[in-house]
mmCIF file of C-alpha atoms in Angstrom:
data_model
loop_
_atom_site.group_PDB
_atom_site.id
_atom_site.type_symbol
_atom_site.label_atom_id
_atom_site.label_comp_id
_atom_site.label_asym_id
_atom_site.label_seq_id
_atom_site.Cartn_x
_atom_site.Cartn_y
_atom_site.Cartn_z
ATOM 1 C CA MET A 18 -40.795 59.635 -27.838
ATOM 2 C CA PRO A 19 -39.848 59.787 -24.137
ATOM 3 C CA LYS A 20 -42.131 61.763 -22.019
ATOM 4 C CA ILE A 21 -40.920 65.219 -21.063
ATOM 5 C CA SER A 22 -41.138 66.073 -17.322
ATOM 6 C CA GLY A 23 -41.208 69.816 -17.248
ATOM 7 C CA SER A 24 -42.198 72.789 -19.325
ATOM 8 C CA THR A 25 -38.795 73.085 -21.207
ATOM 9 C CA LEU A 26 -36.102 70.751 -22.064
ATOM 10 C CA GLU A 27 -33.739 72.318 -19.443
ATOM 11 C CA GLU A 28 -36.401 71.755 -16.584
ATOM 12 C CA HIS A 29 -36.772 68.137 -17.787
ATOM 13 C CA ARG A 30 -33.058 67.635 -17.506
ATOM 14 C CA GLU A 31 -33.077 69.112 -13.988
ATOM 15 C CA ASN A 32 -36.120 66.830 -12.970
ATOM 16 C CA THR A 33 -34.450 63.880 -14.407
ATOM 17 C CA ARG A 34 -31.134 64.572 -12.471
ATOM 18 C CA ALA A 35 -33.139 65.141 -9.267
ATOM 19 C CA ALA A 36 -34.928 61.766 -9.867
ATOM 20 C CA LEU A 37 -31.587 59.917 -10.160
ATOM 21 C CA PHE A 38 -30.001 61.610 -7.151
ATOM 22 C CA ARG A 39 -33.177 60.512 -5.076
ATOM 23 C CA ALA A 40 -32.808 56.869 -6.355
ATOM 24 C CA LEU A 41 -29.314 56.526 -5.791
ATOM 25 C CA SER A 42 -29.738 58.037 -2.204
ATOM 26 C CA SER A 43 -32.542 55.599 -1.721
ATOM 27 C CA LEU A 44 -30.764 52.600 -2.852
ATOM 28 C CA LEU A 45 -27.679 53.340 -0.743
ATOM 29 C CA ARG A 46 -29.778 53.021 2.394
ATOM 30 C CA GLU A 47 -30.725 49.331 1.191
ATOM 31 C CA GLN A 48 -27.381 47.976 -0.170
ATOM 32 C CA SER A 49 -23.810 48.463 -0.930
ATOM 33 C CA PHE A 50 -22.784 51.008 -3.614
ATOM 34 C CA GLU A 51 -20.845 48.204 -5.421
ATOM 35 C CA SER A 52 -23.928 46.033 -5.750
ATOM 36 C CA ILE A 53 -26.294 48.932 -7.201
ATOM 37 C CA THR A 54 -26.538 48.708 -10.844
ATOM 38 C CA MET A 55 -27.517 51.434 -13.410
ATOM 39 C CA THR A 56 -30.586 49.464 -14.323
ATOM 40 C CA GLN A 57 -31.705 49.642 -10.669
ATOM 41 C CA ILE A 58 -31.213 53.309 -10.513
ATOM 42 C CA ALA A 59 -33.375 53.965 -13.586
ATOM 43 C CA ARG A 60 -36.014 51.696 -12.281
ATOM 44 C CA ARG A 61 -35.997 53.354 -8.970
ATOM 45 C CA ALA A 62 -36.053 56.972 -10.634
ATOM 46 C CA GLY A 63 -38.896 56.004 -13.133
ATOM 47 C CA VAL A 64 -36.785 56.754 -16.183
ATOM 48 C CA GLY A 65 -35.530 54.610 -18.991
ATOM 49 C CA ARG A 66 -31.882 53.078 -18.699
ATOM 50 C CA THR A 67 -30.856 55.095 -21.591
ATOM 51 C CA ALA A 68 -31.853 58.440 -19.967
ATOM 52 C CA VAL A 69 -29.409 57.656 -17.130
ATOM 53 C CA TYR A 70 -26.613 57.399 -19.518
ATOM 54 C CA ASN A 71 -27.681 60.605 -21.246
ATOM 55 C CA HIS A 72 -26.749 62.359 -17.842
ATOM 56 C CA PHE A 73 -23.963 60.107 -16.329
ATOM 57 C CA GLY A 74 -21.509 57.800 -17.858
ATOM 58 C CA ASP A 75 -21.429 55.646 -14.867
ATOM 59 C CA LYS A 76 -22.669 55.286 -11.316
ATOM 60 C CA GLU A 77 -19.391 56.791 -10.090
ATOM 61 C CA SER A 78 -20.176 59.990 -11.889
ATOM 62 C CA LEU A 79 -23.529 60.024 -10.482
ATOM 63 C CA LEU A 80 -22.373 59.666 -6.942
ATOM 64 C CA PHE A 81 -19.917 62.452 -7.365
ATOM 65 C CA ALA A 82 -22.595 64.784 -8.965
ATOM 66 C CA LEU A 83 -24.891 63.870 -5.893
ATOM 67 C CA MET A 84 -22.066 64.712 -3.451
ATOM 68 C CA SER A 85 -21.290 68.006 -5.207
ATOM 69 C CA THR A 86 -24.931 68.929 -5.366
ATOM 70 C CA MET A 87 -25.469 68.259 -1.726
ATOM 71 C CA THR A 88 -22.268 70.033 -0.773
ATOM 72 C CA GLU A 89 -23.590 73.031 -2.693
ATOM 73 C CA GLN A 90 -27.033 72.923 -0.760
ATOM 74 C CA PHE A 91 -25.321 72.519 2.442
ATOM 75 C CA THR A 92 -22.809 75.252 2.161
ATOM 76 C CA GLN A 93 -25.717 77.688 1.084
ATOM 77 C CA THR A 94 -27.684 76.687 4.091
ATOM 78 C CA LEU A 95 -24.757 76.933 6.527
ATOM 79 C CA ALA A 96 -23.827 80.296 5.240
ATOM 80 C CA GLU A 97 -27.389 81.546 5.863
ATOM 81 C CA ALA A 98 -27.324 80.226 9.328
ATOM 82 C CA LEU A 99 -23.707 81.687 10.017
ATOM 83 C CA SER A 100 -24.850 85.132 8.585
ATOM 84 C CA HIS A 101 -27.082 85.707 11.614
ATOM 85 C CA THR A 102 -24.206 86.037 14.157
ATOM 86 C CA ASP A 103 -20.675 87.318 14.361
ATOM 87 C CA ASP A 104 -19.786 85.458 17.871
ATOM 88 C CA PRO A 105 -17.060 83.037 16.957
ATOM 89 C CA LEU A 106 -18.292 80.455 19.473
ATOM 90 C CA GLU A 107 -21.837 80.456 18.466
ATOM 91 C CA ARG A 108 -20.684 80.084 14.671
ATOM 92 C CA LEU A 109 -18.599 76.934 15.661
ATOM 93 C CA ARG A 110 -21.677 75.488 17.541
ATOM 94 C CA ILE A 111 -23.669 76.184 14.282
ATOM 95 C CA TYR A 112 -21.170 74.355 12.078
ATOM 96 C CA ILE A 113 -21.130 71.457 14.291
ATOM 97 C CA ARG A 114 -24.818 71.199 14.529
ATOM 98 C CA ALA A 115 -25.285 71.579 10.810
ATOM 99 C CA GLN A 116 -23.038 68.797 10.077
ATOM 100 C CA LEU A 117 -24.707 66.408 12.529
ATOM 101 C CA GLU A 118 -28.036 67.230 10.886
ATOM 102 C CA LEU A 119 -26.570 66.799 7.395
ATOM 103 C CA LYS A 120 -25.374 63.158 8.284
ATOM 104 C CA GLN A 121 -29.033 62.063 8.087
ATOM 105 C CA HIS A 122 -29.312 63.084 4.477
ATOM 106 C CA PHE A 123 -26.621 61.175 2.650
ATOM 107 C CA HIS A 124 -26.273 57.693 3.869
ATOM 108 C CA LEU A 125 -23.585 55.232 2.663
ATOM 109 C CA SER A 126 -22.896 51.665 4.085
ATOM 110 C CA GLU A 127 -20.653 51.393 6.830
ATOM 111 C CA GLY A 128 -17.032 51.100 5.993
ATOM 112 C CA VAL A 129 -17.287 52.466 2.399
ATOM 113 C CA ASN A 130 -14.217 54.174 1.019
ATOM 114 C CA LEU A 131 -15.607 57.200 -0.605
ATOM 115 C CA ARG A 132 -12.212 58.000 -2.274
ATOM 116 C CA ASN A 133 -12.310 54.675 -4.024
ATOM 117 C CA LEU A 134 -15.908 55.133 -5.072
ATOM 118 C CA VAL A 135 -15.095 58.378 -6.991
ATOM 119 C CA ARG A 136 -11.870 56.947 -8.460
ATOM 120 C CA THR A 137 -13.111 57.776 -11.994
ATOM 121 C CA GLN A 138 -13.193 61.453 -11.186
ATOM 122 C CA PRO A 139 -10.167 63.645 -11.616
ATOM 123 C CA ALA A 140 -8.154 64.041 -8.407
ATOM 124 C CA GLU A 141 -8.362 67.706 -8.790
ATOM 125 C CA LYS A 142 -12.080 67.819 -9.083
ATOM 126 C CA VAL A 143 -12.493 65.562 -5.857
ATOM 127 C CA ARG A 144 -10.043 67.752 -3.955
ATOM 128 C CA ALA A 145 -11.839 70.882 -4.913
ATOM 129 C CA HIS A 146 -15.076 69.541 -3.942
ATOM 130 C CA VAL A 147 -13.408 68.427 -0.486
ATOM 131 C CA GLN A 148 -11.954 71.890 0.164
ATOM 132 C CA VAL A 149 -15.287 73.726 -0.222
ATOM 133 C CA VAL A 150 -16.429 72.650 3.484
ATOM 134 C CA GLU A 151 -12.725 72.501 4.756
ATOM 135 C CA HIS A 152 -12.472 76.337 4.043
ATOM 136 C CA ILE A 153 -15.475 77.153 5.987
ATOM 137 C CA LEU A 154 -14.254 75.242 9.055
ATOM 138 C CA GLN A 155 -10.625 76.603 8.672
ATOM 139 C CA HIS A 156 -12.074 80.284 8.748
ATOM 140 C CA LEU A 157 -14.538 79.541 11.808
ATOM 141 C CA LEU A 158 -11.503 77.844 13.759
ATOM 142 C CA ALA A 159 -9.216 80.794 12.926
ATOM 143 C CA GLN A 160 -11.861 83.451 13.943
ATOM 144 C CA ALA A 161 -12.328 81.561 17.411
ATOM 145 C CA HIS A 162 -8.591 81.159 17.961
ATOM 146 C CA ALA A 163 -7.824 84.743 17.140
ATOM 147 C CA ALA A 164 -10.562 85.840 19.722
ATOM 148 C CA LYS A 165 -8.879 83.404 22.150
ATOM 149 C CA ILE A 166 -12.054 81.413 22.568
ATOM 150 C CA ILE A 167 -10.244 78.186 21.729
ATOM 151 C CA THR A 168 -6.584 77.244 22.084
ATOM 152 C CA GLU A 169 -6.118 74.810 19.250
ATOM 153 C CA PRO A 170 -5.092 76.370 15.851
ATOM 154 C CA PRO A 171 -6.865 75.579 12.731
ATOM 155 C CA THR A 172 -4.553 72.842 11.511
ATOM 156 C CA PRO A 173 -5.382 70.001 8.941
ATOM 157 C CA LEU A 174 -5.083 67.497 11.984
ATOM 158 C CA THR A 175 -7.261 69.587 14.052
ATOM 159 C CA MET A 176 -10.044 69.745 11.241
ATOM 160 C CA LEU A 177 -9.582 66.124 10.683
ATOM 161 C CA MET A 178 -10.300 65.336 14.258
ATOM 162 C CA ILE A 179 -13.352 67.456 14.307
ATOM 163 C CA HIS A 180 -14.955 65.718 11.202
ATOM 164 C CA SER A 181 -13.969 62.356 12.738
ATOM 165 C CA ALA A 182 -15.970 63.005 15.772
ATOM 166 C CA LEU A 183 -18.940 64.128 13.629
ATOM 167 C CA THR A 184 -19.146 60.705 11.804
ATOM 168 C CA GLY A 185 -20.697 59.019 14.789
ATOM 169 C CA PRO A 186 -24.229 57.578 15.342
ATOM 170 C CA ALA A 187 -27.273 59.137 13.714
ATOM 171 C CA LEU A 188 -29.350 61.621 15.420
ATOM 172 C CA PRO A 189 -32.186 59.908 17.330
ATOM 173 C CA HIS A 190 -35.734 61.149 16.181
ATOM 174 C CA GLU A 191 -37.144 61.794 19.670
ATOM 175 C CA PRO A 192 -36.580 65.422 20.406
ATOM 176 C CA LYS A 193 -35.060 65.130 23.864
ATOM 177 C CA GLN A 194 -32.654 62.360 22.845
ATOM 178 C CA ARG A 195 -31.806 64.236 19.828
ATOM 179 C CA GLN A 196 -30.818 67.370 21.780
ATOM 180 C CA GLN A 197 -28.774 65.251 24.232
ATOM 181 C CA VAL A 198 -26.586 64.044 21.260
ATOM 182 C CA LEU A 199 -26.325 67.430 19.924
ATOM 183 C CA ASP A 200 -25.248 68.923 23.130
ATOM 184 C CA HIS A 201 -22.870 66.056 23.908
ATOM 185 C CA VAL A 202 -21.097 66.175 20.713
ATOM 186 C CA GLU A 203 -20.869 69.912 20.699
ATOM 187 C CA ALA A 204 -19.453 70.012 24.022
ATOM 188 C CA PHE A 205 -16.868 67.006 23.315
ATOM 189 C CA ILE A 206 -15.642 69.011 20.172
ATOM 190 C CA LEU A 207 -15.370 72.305 21.798
ATOM 191 C CA ARG A 208 -13.579 70.911 24.963
ATOM 192 C CA GLY A 209 -11.085 69.287 22.462
ATOM 193 C CA LEU A 210 -10.405 72.610 20.855
ATOM 194 C CA GLY A 211 -9.672 74.160 24.286
ATOM 195 C CA ALA A 212 -12.793 76.146 24.951
ATOM 196 C CA SER A 213 -13.258 77.002 28.501
ATOM 197 C CA GLU A 214 -15.953 75.592 30.681
ATOM 198 C CA THR A 215 -17.262 79.121 31.391
ATOM 199 C CA ALA A 216 -17.627 79.577 27.585
ATOM 200 C CA LEU A 217 -19.538 76.108 27.085
ATOM 201 C CA GLU A 218 -22.044 77.047 29.911
ATOM 202 C CA GLN A 219 -22.861 80.393 28.075
ATOM 203 C CA ALA A 220 -24.994 78.689 25.529
ATOM 204 C CA PRO A 221 -26.342 81.336 22.971
ATOM 205 C CA ASP A 222 -30.142 81.768 23.253
ATOM 206 C CA GLY A 223 -32.185 79.802 20.676
ATOM 207 C CA MET A 224 -29.518 77.332 19.719
ATOM 208 C CA GLU A 225 -32.024 74.419 20.601
ATOM 209 C CA LYS A 226 -34.439 75.989 18.091
ATOM 210 C CA LEU A 227 -32.022 76.312 15.275
ATOM 211 C CA ASP A 228 -33.425 74.728 12.041
ATOM 212 C CA PHE A 229 -31.303 74.116 8.858
ATOM 213 C CA GLY A 230 -34.343 72.981 6.981
ATOM 214 C CA PHE A 231 -33.302 69.441 6.787
ATOM 215 C CA PRO A 232 -36.323 67.139 7.041
ATOM 216 C CA VAL A 233 -36.270 64.893 10.121
ATOM 217 C CA GLU A 234 -36.113 61.143 9.126
ATOM 218 C CA GLU A 235 -36.852 58.031 11.211
ATOM 219 C CA ILE A 236 -33.774 56.054 12.117
ATOM 220 C CA ASP A 237 -34.284 52.609 13.513
ATOM 221 C CA ALA A 238 -32.725 51.674 16.862
ATOM 222 C CA ASP A 239 -30.255 49.291 15.355
ATOM 223 C CA SER A 240 -28.862 51.814 13.120
ATOM 224 C CA LEU A 241 -28.247 54.197 16.089
ATOM 225 C CA ASN A 242 -25.956 51.416 17.590
ATOM 226 C CA THR A 243 -24.208 50.109 14.847
ATOM 227 C CA ALA A 244 -24.400 52.168 11.496
ATOM 228 C CA THR A 245 -21.692 54.779 10.297
ATOM 229 C CA TYR A 246 -23.409 57.452 8.417
ATOM 230 C CA ALA A 247 -20.743 58.789 5.984
ATOM 231 C CA ARG A 248 -21.666 61.985 4.080
ATOM 232 C CA CYS A 249 -19.642 64.190 1.762
ATOM 233 C CA PRO A 250 -16.185 63.192 2.118
ATOM 234 C CA ILE A 251 -14.895 66.441 3.654
ATOM 235 C CA ASN A 252 -11.861 64.732 5.227
ATOM 236 C CA VAL A 253 -10.624 62.659 2.311
ATOM 237 C CA VAL A 254 -7.141 63.157 1.353
ATOM 238 C CA VAL A 255 -6.469 62.918 -2.354
#
């Protein structure tokens, strides 16, 4: 009889899913997705191989569930941060910094084609998952554009360029270097959107102390120079 982790079967299921998500995330930092097996995932999660298939038919389904769960958690955290201000420029800054912080919590190998990895999922499901984050950015851009804070309208190409700029190196662990990267990427994107230098100089108070609740992780020096950290595929075209 398998050991039940939790006071109810539902709690046991949630605990098992969480363990599988942690296992896959951990393995993705060590090897390519293609080389990971369901047996490895089960062993890393501390569950039987059969238990994995009770939840997911294949590793692609597990990856998609992981991405969907992380998107849901991210959007909830982002919505909470955005609720504290109505200022369009500050809301854009929050979005940019939240995305940069998020990169450290979903790692895939450099050059991974996320669309191919979830090819077993119906296209409409993948697209709906992608649109969750796209809609948030589109709204923020429309708000800033209407307020004449930026000159670029919220077109699909504009959003693609923003997300491309956000897929750069991981944030350094050292606080001062970390802040420099955050400031540089933020200024680069806002200038590209047409924000004035006057607006950029008027940084909202407390932005440096903004905390999304993501744990800070150690990233080695080689990773900072060579790795591409791909998160939820918010700019995948399906």
